[in-house]
mmCIF file of C-alpha atoms in Angstrom:
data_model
loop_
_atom_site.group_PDB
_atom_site.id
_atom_site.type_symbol
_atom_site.label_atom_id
_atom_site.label_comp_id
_atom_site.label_asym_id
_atom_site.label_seq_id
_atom_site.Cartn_x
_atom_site.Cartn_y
_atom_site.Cartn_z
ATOM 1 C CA UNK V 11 -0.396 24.285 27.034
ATOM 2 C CA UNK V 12 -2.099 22.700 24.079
ATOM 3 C CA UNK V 13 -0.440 19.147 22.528
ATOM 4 C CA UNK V 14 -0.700 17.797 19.111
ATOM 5 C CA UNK V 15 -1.816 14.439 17.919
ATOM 6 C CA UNK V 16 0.638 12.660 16.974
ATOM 7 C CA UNK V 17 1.091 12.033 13.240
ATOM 8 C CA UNK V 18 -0.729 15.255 12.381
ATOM 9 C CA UNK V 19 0.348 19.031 11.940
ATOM 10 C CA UNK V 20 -2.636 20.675 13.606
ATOM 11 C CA UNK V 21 -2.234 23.231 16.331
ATOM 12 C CA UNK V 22 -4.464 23.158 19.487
ATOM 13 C CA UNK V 23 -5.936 26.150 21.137
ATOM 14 C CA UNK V 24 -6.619 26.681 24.145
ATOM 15 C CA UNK V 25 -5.626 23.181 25.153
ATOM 16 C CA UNK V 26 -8.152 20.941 23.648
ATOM 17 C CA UNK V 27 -7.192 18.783 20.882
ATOM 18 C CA UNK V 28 -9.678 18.645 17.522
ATOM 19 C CA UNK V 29 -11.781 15.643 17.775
ATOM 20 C CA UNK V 30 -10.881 12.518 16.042
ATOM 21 C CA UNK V 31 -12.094 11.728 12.305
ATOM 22 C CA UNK V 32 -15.167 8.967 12.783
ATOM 23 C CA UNK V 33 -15.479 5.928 10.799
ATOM 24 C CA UNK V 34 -17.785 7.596 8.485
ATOM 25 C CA UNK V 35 -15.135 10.639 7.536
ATOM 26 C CA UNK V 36 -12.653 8.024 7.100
ATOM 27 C CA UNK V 37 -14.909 5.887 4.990
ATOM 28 C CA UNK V 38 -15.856 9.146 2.644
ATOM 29 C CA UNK V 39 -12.395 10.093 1.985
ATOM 30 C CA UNK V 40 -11.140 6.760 1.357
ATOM 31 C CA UNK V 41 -13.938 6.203 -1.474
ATOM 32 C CA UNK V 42 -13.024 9.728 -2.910
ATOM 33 C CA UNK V 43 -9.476 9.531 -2.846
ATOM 34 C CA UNK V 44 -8.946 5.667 -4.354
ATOM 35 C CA UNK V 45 -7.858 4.427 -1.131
ATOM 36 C CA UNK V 46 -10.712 2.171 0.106
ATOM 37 C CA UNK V 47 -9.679 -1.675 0.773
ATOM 38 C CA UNK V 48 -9.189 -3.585 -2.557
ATOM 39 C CA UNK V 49 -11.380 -5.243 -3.871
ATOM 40 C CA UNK V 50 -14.238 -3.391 -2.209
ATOM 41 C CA UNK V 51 -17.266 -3.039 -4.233
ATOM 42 C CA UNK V 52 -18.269 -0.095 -2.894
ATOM 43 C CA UNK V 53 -15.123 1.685 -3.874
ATOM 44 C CA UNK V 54 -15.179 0.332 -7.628
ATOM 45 C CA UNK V 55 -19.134 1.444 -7.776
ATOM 46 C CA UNK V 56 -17.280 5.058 -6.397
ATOM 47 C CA UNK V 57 -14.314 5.542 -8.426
ATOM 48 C CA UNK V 58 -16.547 4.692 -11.821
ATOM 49 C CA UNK V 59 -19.286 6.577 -11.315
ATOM 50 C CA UNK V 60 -17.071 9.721 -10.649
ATOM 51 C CA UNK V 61 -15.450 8.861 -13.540
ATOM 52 C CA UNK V 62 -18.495 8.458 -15.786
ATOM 53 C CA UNK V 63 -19.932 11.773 -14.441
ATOM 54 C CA UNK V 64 -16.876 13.929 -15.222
ATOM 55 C CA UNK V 65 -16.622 12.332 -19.221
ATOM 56 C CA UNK V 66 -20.335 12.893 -19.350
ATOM 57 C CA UNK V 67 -19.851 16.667 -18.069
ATOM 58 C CA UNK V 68 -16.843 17.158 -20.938
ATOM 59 C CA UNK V 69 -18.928 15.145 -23.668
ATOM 60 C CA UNK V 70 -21.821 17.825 -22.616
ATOM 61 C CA UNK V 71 -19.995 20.837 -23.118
ATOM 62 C CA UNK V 72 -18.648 19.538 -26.016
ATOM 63 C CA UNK V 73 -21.903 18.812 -27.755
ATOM 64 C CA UNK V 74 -23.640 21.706 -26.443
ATOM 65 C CA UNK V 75 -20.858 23.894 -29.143
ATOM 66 C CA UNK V 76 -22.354 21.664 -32.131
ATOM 67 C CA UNK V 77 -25.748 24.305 -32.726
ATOM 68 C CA UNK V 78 -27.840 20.934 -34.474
ATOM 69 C CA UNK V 79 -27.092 19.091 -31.353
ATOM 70 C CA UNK V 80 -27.929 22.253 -29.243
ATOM 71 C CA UNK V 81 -31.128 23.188 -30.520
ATOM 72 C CA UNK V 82 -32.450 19.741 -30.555
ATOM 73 C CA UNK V 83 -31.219 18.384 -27.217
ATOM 74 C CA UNK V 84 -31.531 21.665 -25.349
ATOM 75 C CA UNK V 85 -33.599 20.599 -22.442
ATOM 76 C CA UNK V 86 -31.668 17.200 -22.457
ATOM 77 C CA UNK V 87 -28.217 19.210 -22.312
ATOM 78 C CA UNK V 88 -29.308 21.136 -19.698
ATOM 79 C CA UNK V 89 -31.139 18.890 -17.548
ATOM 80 C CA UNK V 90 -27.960 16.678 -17.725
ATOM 81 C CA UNK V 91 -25.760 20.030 -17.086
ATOM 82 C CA UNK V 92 -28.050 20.890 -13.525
ATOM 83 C CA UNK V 93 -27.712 16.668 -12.589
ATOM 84 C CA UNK V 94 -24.190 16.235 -13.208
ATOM 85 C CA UNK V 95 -23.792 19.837 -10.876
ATOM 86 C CA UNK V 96 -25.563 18.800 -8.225
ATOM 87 C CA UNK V 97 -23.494 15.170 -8.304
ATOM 88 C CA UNK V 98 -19.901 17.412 -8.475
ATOM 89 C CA UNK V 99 -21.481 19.686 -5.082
ATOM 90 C CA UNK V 100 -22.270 16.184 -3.174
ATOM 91 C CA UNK V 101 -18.789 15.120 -4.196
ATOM 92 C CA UNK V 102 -17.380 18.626 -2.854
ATOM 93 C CA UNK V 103 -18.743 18.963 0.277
ATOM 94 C CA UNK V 104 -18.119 14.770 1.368
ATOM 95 C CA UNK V 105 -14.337 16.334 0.208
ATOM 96 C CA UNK V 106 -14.607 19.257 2.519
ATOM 97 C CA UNK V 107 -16.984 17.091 4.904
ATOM 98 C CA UNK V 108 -13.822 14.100 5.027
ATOM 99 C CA UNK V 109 -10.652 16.448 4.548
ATOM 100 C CA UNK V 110 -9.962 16.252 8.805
ATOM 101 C CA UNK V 111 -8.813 12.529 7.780
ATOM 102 C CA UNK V 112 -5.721 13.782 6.238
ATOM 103 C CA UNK V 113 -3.187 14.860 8.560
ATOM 104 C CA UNK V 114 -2.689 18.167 7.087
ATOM 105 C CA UNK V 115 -6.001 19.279 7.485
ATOM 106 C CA UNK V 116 -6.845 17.694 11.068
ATOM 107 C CA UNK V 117 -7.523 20.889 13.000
ATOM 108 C CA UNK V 118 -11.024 20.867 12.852
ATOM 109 C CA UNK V 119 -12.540 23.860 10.831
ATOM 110 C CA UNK V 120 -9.502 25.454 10.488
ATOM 111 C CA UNK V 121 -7.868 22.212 8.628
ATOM 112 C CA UNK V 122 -11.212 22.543 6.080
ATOM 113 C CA UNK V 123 -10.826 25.727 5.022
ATOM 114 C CA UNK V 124 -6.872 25.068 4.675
ATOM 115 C CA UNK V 125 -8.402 22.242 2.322
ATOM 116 C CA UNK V 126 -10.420 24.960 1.000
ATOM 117 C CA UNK V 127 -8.149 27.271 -0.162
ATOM 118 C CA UNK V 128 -6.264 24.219 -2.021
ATOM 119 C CA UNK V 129 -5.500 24.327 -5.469
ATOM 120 C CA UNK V 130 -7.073 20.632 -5.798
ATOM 121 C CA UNK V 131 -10.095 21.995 -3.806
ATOM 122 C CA UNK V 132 -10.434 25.242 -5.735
ATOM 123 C CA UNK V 133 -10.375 23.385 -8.933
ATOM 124 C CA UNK V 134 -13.364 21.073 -7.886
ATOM 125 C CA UNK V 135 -15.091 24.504 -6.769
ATOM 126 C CA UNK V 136 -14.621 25.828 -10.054
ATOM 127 C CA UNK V 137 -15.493 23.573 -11.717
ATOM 128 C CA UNK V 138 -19.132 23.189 -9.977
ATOM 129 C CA UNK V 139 -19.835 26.638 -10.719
ATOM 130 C CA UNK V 140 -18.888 26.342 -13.928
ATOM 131 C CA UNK V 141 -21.758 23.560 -14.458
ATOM 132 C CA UNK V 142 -24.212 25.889 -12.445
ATOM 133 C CA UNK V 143 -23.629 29.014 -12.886
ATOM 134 C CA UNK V 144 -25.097 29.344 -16.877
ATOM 135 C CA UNK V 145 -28.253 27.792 -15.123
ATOM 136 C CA UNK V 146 -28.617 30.291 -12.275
ATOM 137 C CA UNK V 147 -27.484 33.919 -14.359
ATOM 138 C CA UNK V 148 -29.250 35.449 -17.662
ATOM 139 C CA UNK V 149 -25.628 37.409 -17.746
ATOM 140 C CA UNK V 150 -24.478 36.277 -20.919
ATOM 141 C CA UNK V 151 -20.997 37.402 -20.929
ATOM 142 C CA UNK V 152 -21.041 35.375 -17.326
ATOM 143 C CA UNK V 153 -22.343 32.249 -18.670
ATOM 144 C CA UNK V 154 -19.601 32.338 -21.708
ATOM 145 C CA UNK V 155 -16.852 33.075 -18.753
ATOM 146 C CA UNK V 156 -18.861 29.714 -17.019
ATOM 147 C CA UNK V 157 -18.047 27.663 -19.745
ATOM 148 C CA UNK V 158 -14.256 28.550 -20.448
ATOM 149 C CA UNK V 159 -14.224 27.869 -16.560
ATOM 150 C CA UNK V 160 -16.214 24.526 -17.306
ATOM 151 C CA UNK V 161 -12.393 23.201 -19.398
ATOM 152 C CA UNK V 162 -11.744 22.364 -15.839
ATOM 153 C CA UNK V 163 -13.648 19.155 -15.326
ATOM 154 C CA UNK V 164 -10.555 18.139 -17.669
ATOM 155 C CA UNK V 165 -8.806 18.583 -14.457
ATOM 156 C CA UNK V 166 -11.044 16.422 -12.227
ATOM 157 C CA UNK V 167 -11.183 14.032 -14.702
ATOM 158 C CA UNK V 168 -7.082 13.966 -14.100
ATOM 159 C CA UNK V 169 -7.660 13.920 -10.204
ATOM 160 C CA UNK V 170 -9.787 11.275 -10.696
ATOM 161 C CA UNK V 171 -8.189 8.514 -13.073
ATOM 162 C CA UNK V 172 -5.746 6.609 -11.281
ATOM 163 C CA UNK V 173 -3.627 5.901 -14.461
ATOM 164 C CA UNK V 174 -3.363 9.609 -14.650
ATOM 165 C CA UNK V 175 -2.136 10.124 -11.093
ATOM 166 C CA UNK V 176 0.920 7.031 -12.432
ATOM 167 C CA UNK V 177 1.508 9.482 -15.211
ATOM 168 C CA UNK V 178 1.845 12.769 -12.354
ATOM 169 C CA UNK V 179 4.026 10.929 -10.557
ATOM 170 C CA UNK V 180 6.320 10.004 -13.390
ATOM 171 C CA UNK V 181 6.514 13.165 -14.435
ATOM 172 C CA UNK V 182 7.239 14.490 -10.633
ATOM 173 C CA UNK V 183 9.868 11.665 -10.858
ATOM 174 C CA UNK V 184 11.434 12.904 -13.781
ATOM 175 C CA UNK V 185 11.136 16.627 -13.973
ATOM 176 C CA UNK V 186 14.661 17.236 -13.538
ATOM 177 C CA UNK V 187 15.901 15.316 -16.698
ATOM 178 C CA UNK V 188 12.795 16.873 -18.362
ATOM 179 C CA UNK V 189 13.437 20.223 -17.582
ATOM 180 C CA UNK V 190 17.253 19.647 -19.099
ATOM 181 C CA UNK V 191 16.016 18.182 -22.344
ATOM 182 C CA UNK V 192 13.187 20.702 -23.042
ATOM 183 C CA UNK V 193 16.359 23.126 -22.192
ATOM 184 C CA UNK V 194 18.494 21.730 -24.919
ATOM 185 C CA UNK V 195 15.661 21.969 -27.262
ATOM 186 C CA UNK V 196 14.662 25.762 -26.411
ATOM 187 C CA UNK V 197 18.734 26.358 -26.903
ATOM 188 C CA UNK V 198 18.274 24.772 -30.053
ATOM 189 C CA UNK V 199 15.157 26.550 -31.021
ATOM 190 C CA UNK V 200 16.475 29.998 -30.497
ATOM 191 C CA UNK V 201 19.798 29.224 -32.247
ATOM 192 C CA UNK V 202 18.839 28.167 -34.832
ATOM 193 C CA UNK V 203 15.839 31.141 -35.259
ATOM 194 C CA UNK V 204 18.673 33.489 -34.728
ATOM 195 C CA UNK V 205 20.878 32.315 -37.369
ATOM 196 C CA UNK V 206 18.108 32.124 -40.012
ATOM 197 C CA UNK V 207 17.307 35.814 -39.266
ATOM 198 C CA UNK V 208 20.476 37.149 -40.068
ATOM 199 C CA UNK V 209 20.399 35.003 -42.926
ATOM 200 C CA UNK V 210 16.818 35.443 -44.101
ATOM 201 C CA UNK V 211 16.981 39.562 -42.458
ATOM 202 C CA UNK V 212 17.955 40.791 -46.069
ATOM 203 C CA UNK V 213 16.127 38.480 -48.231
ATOM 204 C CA UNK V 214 12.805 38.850 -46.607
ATOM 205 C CA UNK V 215 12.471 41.569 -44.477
ATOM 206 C CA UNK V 216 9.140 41.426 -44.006
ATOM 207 C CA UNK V 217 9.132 37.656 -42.876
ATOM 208 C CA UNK V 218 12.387 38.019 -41.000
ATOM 209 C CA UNK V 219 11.813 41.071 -39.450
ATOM 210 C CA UNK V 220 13.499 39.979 -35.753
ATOM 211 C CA UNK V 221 14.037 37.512 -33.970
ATOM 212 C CA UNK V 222 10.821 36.703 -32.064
ATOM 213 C CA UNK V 223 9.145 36.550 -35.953
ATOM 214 C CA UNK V 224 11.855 34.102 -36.718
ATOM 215 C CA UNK V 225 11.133 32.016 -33.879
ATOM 216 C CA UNK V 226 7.502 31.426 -35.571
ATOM 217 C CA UNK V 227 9.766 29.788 -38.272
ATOM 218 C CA UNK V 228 11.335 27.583 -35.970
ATOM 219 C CA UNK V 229 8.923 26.708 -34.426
ATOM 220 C CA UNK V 230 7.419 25.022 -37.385
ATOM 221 C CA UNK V 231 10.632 23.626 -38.515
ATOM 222 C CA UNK V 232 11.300 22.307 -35.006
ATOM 223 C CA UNK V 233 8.262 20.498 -34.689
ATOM 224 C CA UNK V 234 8.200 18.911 -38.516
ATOM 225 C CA UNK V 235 4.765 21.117 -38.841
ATOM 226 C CA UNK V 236 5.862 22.977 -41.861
ATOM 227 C CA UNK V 237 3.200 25.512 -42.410
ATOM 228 C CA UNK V 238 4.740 26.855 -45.245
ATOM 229 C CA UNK V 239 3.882 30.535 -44.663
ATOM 230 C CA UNK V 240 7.612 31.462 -43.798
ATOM 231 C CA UNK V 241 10.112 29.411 -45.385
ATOM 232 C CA UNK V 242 14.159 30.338 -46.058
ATOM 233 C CA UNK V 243 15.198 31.186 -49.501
ATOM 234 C CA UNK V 244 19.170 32.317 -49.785
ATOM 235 C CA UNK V 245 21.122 28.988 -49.791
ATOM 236 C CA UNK V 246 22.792 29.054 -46.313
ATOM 237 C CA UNK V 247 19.134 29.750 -44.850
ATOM 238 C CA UNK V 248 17.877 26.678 -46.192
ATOM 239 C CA UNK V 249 21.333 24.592 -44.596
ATOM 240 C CA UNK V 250 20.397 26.029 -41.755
ATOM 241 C CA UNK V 251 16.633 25.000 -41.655
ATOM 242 C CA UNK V 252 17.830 21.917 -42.991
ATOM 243 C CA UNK V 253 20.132 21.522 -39.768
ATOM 244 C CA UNK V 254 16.884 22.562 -37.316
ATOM 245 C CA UNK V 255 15.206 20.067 -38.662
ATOM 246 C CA UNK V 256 17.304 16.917 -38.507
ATOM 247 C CA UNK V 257 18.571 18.144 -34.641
ATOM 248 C CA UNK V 258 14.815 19.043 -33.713
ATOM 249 C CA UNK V 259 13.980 15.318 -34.297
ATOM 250 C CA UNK V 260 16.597 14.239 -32.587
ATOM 251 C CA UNK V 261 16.115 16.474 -29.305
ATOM 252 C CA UNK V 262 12.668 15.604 -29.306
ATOM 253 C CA UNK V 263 13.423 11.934 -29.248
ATOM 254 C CA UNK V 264 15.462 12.581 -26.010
ATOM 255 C CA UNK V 265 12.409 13.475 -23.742
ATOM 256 C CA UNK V 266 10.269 10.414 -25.353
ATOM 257 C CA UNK V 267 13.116 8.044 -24.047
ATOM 258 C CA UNK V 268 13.018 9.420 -20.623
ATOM 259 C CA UNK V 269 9.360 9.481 -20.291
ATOM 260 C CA UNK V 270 9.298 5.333 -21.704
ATOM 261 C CA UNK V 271 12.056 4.195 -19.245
ATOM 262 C CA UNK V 272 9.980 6.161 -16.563
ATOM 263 C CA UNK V 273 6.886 4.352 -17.922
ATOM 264 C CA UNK V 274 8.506 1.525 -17.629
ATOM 265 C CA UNK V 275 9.785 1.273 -14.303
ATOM 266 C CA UNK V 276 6.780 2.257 -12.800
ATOM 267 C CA UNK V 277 4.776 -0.339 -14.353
ATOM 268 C CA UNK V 278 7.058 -2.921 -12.896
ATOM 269 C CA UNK V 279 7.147 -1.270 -9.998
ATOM 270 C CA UNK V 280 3.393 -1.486 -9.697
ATOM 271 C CA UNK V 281 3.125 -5.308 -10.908
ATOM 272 C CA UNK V 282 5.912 -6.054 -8.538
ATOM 273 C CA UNK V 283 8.636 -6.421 -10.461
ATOM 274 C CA UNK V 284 12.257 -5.591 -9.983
ATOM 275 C CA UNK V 285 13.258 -3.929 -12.725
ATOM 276 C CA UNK V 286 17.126 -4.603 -12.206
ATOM 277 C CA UNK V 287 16.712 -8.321 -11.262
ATOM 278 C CA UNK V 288 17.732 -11.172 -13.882
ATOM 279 C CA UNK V 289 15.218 -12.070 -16.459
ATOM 280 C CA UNK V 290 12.948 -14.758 -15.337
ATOM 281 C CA UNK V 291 13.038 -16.536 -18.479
ATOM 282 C CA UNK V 292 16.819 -16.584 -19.052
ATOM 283 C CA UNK V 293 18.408 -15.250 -16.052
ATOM 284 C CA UNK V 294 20.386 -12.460 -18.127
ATOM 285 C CA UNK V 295 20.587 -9.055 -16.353
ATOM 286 C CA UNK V 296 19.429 -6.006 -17.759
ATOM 287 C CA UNK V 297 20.412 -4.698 -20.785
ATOM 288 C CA UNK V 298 22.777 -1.978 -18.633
ATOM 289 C CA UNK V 299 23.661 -4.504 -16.300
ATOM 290 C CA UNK V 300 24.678 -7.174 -19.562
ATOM 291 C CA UNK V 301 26.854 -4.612 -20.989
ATOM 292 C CA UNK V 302 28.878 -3.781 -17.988
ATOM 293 C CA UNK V 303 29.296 -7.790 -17.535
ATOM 294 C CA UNK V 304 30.094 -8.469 -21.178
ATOM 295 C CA UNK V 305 32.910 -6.053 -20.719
ATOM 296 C CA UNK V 306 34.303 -7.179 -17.248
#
């Protein structure tokens, strides 16, 4: 009968258990995933120089769209392009190399290509052949597909900046009271886009013509854009617009709040603060705790 190691989730076959991660796996995947001792030098010289290579990949295929820039600094571009590849498939494989370390991927080869076929992991991979590929095809329609592909190192960049992974796990945090405000203000959208149609329907026909071309409308009104390419004209279509206005400002403010208090708290929570202990400076509650003692 084969066991499992405790504190992991790999199977054993055939009765032998996968062999521990060494020092040097452990070591790799703590510099790679931001969890290296603090303070360690090492990690710092790690975690910017990731960083630095995946803004110098966007800033690349940014530039490389401006044809002055393009023409001039060709070879520079591309040399840079083939550098900061090769750094992103040293960076993959140490992943793939290191991912036994985690728990969910202990089982030797097996737990690797689990990692593998990861959405974190297939990002990474896509985003290395994005940088390479252009360099190793004279398929133009490939190479364009490369570099829609290459909007990806957006991605690692995310992966990579730890105030980025705060801002994921806010969001994770708080996706339930998102989910109901962005609710509130798709109700609202499509109200109000449906009242202005059969409003507008007569009027302008050709601007009103249903309901999904009046959401266009909305969404414009919604969002304070204002394009000014569809606009009501009879007098209760402008109320209305009026109305999806004023209410679109104020469901949009809803979702801001949340996402500040989130902020907020983790902040605190990262500094070490309590965020429902007295003020240190006064000794006054919270504002939500002050109210409900003002009124006791």
């Amino acid at each position: 009968m084969g066991t499992v190691r405790p504190g992991t989730t790999a199977t054993v076959v055939a009765g032998r258990a996968p062999a521990p991660p060494s020092a040097a796996q452990r070591r790799v995947h703590g510099l790679l995933d931001g969890r290296a001792e603090a303070g360690d030098p090492l990690d710092v010289a790690c975690y910017y120089a990731l960083l630095g290579a995946i803004v110098l990949a966007i800033a690349v295929m940014v530039l490389e769209t401006v044809p002055s820039v393009a023409t001039r600094w060709s070879l520079a571009l591309g040399a840079l392009d083939v550098g900061l590849g090769a750094v992103f498939v040293v960076e993959y494989v140490a992943r793939v190399w290191s991912a036994p370390v985690d728990p969910r991927y202990a089982d030797g080869w097996r737990g690797r290509l689990r990692f593998m076929r990861s959405p974190l992991a297939l990002l990474d991979l896509i985003a290395v052949m994005a940088l390479l590929l252009p360099h190793l095809t004279f398929d133009l329609r490939t190479a364009r597909i490369a570099r829609i592909f290459a909007l990806l190192r957006v991605g690692k960049l995310g992966r990579t900046a730890r105030s980025l992974a705060m801002a994921q796990r806010i969001f994770r945090a708080r996706r339930d009271d998102l989910l109901l405000a962005m609710g509130a203000v798709g109700s609202l959208l499509l109200v109000g886009s449906t009242m202005v149609y059969f409003a507008e329907h007569d009027a302008q026909p050709e601007k009103f013509s249903s309901i999904p071309e009046a959401l266009w409308w909305g969404v414009a009104t919604i969002t304070t854009v204002g394009y000014g390419d569809v606009y009501p004209v009879t007098t209760i279509g402008k109320l209305i617009g009026g109305c999806l206005a004023v209410f679109g400002i104020a469901s949009f403010a809803l979702p801001t709040a949340i996402l500040g208090a989130a902020f907020l708290e983790e902040l605190q929570r990262a500094r070490g603060v309590d965020a429902h202990a007295p003020c240190p400076t006064c000794g006054r509650p919270p504002a939500d705790d002050a109210g409900s003692a003002g009124s006791t």
